[in-house]
Short mmCIF file of C-alpha atoms in Angstrom, two decimals:
data_model
loop_
_atom_site.label_atom_id
_atom_site.label_comp_id
_atom_site.label_asym_id
_atom_site.label_seq_id
_atom_site.Cartn_x
_atom_site.Cartn_y
_atom_site.Cartn_z
CA MET E 1 142.57 79.27 197.60
CA ILE E 2 141.41 77.05 195.02
CA PHE E 3 144.41 74.88 195.46
CA ILE E 4 143.84 74.41 199.18
CA ALA E 5 140.35 73.36 198.60
CA PHE E 6 141.40 70.78 196.21
CA PHE E 7 144.75 69.55 197.53
CA ALA E 8 144.28 69.80 201.25
CA LYS E 9 144.39 66.35 203.04
CA ARG E 10 141.10 65.67 204.36
CA GLU E 11 140.31 64.37 207.80
CA ASN E 12 139.56 60.65 208.32
CA VAL E 13 136.69 59.04 209.71
CA GLN E 14 137.48 56.96 212.75
CA PRO E 15 136.16 53.74 213.27
CA GLY E 16 134.94 54.79 216.85
CA MET E 17 132.54 57.62 215.38
CA VAL E 18 130.46 54.67 213.64
CA VAL E 19 130.02 52.24 216.52
CA GLY E 20 126.78 51.49 217.59
CA CYS E 21 123.53 49.81 216.86
CA TYR E 22 121.62 50.48 213.64
CA ALA E 23 118.28 50.15 212.31
CA ALA E 24 116.49 50.53 208.95
CA PRO E 25 112.67 50.06 208.25
CA GLY E 26 111.95 46.23 207.36
CA ALA E 27 115.73 45.19 207.49
CA PRO E 28 117.81 43.22 210.30
CA ALA E 29 119.61 45.62 212.63
CA LEU E 30 123.50 45.84 212.40
CA GLU E 31 125.72 46.42 215.34
CA ILE E 32 128.48 48.13 214.31
CA GLY E 33 131.83 47.69 216.29
CA LEU E 34 135.59 49.16 216.20
CA SER E 35 136.50 46.68 213.22
CA THR E 36 133.25 44.42 212.33
CA ILE E 37 129.81 44.62 211.71
CA ARG E 38 127.33 41.99 213.04
CA ILE E 39 124.20 41.36 211.26
CA MET E 40 121.24 40.76 213.34
CA GLN E 41 119.57 37.77 211.28
CA ALA E 42 119.97 33.77 212.04
CA SER E 43 123.42 32.57 210.21
CA ALA E 44 124.92 35.78 209.11
CA PRO E 45 128.50 36.12 208.60
CA ARG E 46 130.19 39.08 210.38
CA LEU E 47 131.41 41.60 207.89
CA SER E 48 134.71 43.90 207.98
CA TYR E 49 134.33 47.25 207.37
CA GLU E 50 136.70 50.47 207.02
CA PRO E 51 135.51 54.03 206.91
CA GLN E 52 136.98 55.84 204.07
CA GLN E 53 136.88 58.76 201.84
CA SER E 54 135.37 58.67 198.62
CA LYS E 55 136.14 61.54 196.01
CA THR E 56 133.08 63.66 197.44
CA SER E 57 132.10 62.35 200.72
CA TYR E 58 132.89 59.67 203.40
CA GLN E 59 131.63 55.96 203.32
CA LEU E 60 132.05 52.67 204.84
CA SER E 61 133.74 49.88 203.00
CA VAL E 62 132.09 46.49 203.50
CA ARG E 63 133.36 43.37 202.83
CA PRO E 64 132.09 40.31 201.98
CA ALA E 65 129.66 41.23 199.22
CA LEU E 66 126.42 40.61 200.85
CA LYS E 67 123.38 42.50 199.47
CA LEU E 68 119.86 43.19 200.86
CA LYS E 69 117.24 41.44 199.05
CA PRO E 70 113.59 41.30 199.21
CA GLN E 71 111.71 38.50 200.73
CA ALA E 72 108.16 37.45 200.20
CA ASP E 73 107.06 38.84 203.50
CA GLY E 74 108.02 42.17 202.55
CA HIS E 75 111.28 42.44 204.42
CA TYR E 76 114.77 42.44 203.62
CA ARG E 77 117.52 39.90 204.20
CA PHE E 78 121.17 40.20 203.68
CA GLU E 79 122.48 37.49 201.21
CA GLN E 80 125.61 36.49 199.60
CA THR E 81 126.28 37.98 196.12
CA MET E 82 128.87 38.47 193.60
CA GLY E 83 131.62 40.98 193.93
CA ILE E 84 134.10 41.79 196.92
CA GLY E 85 132.18 44.17 198.75
CA TYR E 86 130.04 47.39 198.73
CA PHE E 87 130.40 51.09 199.82
CA TRP E 88 127.59 52.41 202.20
CA ALA E 89 127.49 56.20 202.01
CA LEU E 90 127.57 57.86 205.50
CA LEU E 91 125.22 60.85 205.63
CA PRO E 92 124.73 64.11 207.18
CA GLU E 93 121.92 65.29 209.43
CA GLU E 94 118.47 64.83 207.63
CA GLY E 95 117.08 67.96 206.28
CA LYS E 96 120.43 69.22 204.94
CA ASN E 97 120.45 70.30 201.29
CA ARG E 98 122.96 67.79 200.35
CA ASN E 99 122.99 63.79 200.40
CA ARG E 100 126.86 63.89 201.50
CA VAL E 101 129.04 64.38 204.45
CA ARG E 102 131.98 66.71 203.25
CA HIS E 103 133.79 66.35 206.90
CA PRO E 104 133.40 63.61 209.55
CA ARG E 105 131.78 65.84 211.82
CA GLU E 106 128.86 66.10 209.66
CA TYR E 107 128.10 62.42 210.22
CA SER E 108 124.80 62.15 211.61
CA GLY E 109 124.63 58.44 212.66
CA ARG E 110 122.97 57.70 209.33
CA PHE E 111 124.13 55.65 206.52
CA GLU E 112 122.52 54.25 203.43
CA VAL E 113 122.32 50.74 201.74
CA TYR E 114 120.71 50.07 198.23
CA ALA E 115 118.82 46.72 198.29
CA SER E 116 119.03 44.53 195.10
CA ASP E 117 115.55 45.73 193.96
CA GLY E 118 116.86 49.53 194.06
CA ALA E 119 115.32 50.30 197.33
CA ARG E 120 117.30 52.91 199.31
CA LEU E 121 117.48 52.02 202.92
CA VAL E 122 118.71 54.57 205.37
CA TYR E 123 120.24 53.04 208.78
CA VAL E 124 120.02 55.18 211.58
CA ARG E 125 121.79 54.72 214.99
CA GLN E 126 119.75 53.60 217.70
CA THR E 127 119.86 55.68 220.98
CA THR E 128 118.11 53.56 223.54
CA SER E 129 119.78 51.36 225.89
CA LYS E 130 118.32 48.07 224.91
CA PRO E 131 120.59 45.59 223.32
CA CYS E 132 120.85 45.60 219.39
CA GLY E 133 118.24 43.22 217.86
CA PRO E 134 115.90 42.51 215.21
CA THR E 135 113.64 45.47 214.33
#
């Protein structure tokens, strides 16, 4: 039984599971398509991403390396930084006793992004029918 728990092939997260418009307080909205992420801020490049497994959870591997940086007005903006990319952890339903997704079915339409000041911003998929845009 232990062998199965450690060596069983885990199910992949399909890109269609994360498609949608996401918002986080004080940060630019993100429109996630099947292969790219569009940042809803002026002159922002599109990001490529791949949903993948980590050792203990699931995440989005996002490229190029853009990081949320605090601005003077208290909001955040994505800006180019060193590195090749980042990993954004997919989150289970809020209120669960853990902070990781163990199976793709547990993905709740939320993921976390850490800003350069250490702030943890949680992006949540929007359920309104309005177009994806600034928060």
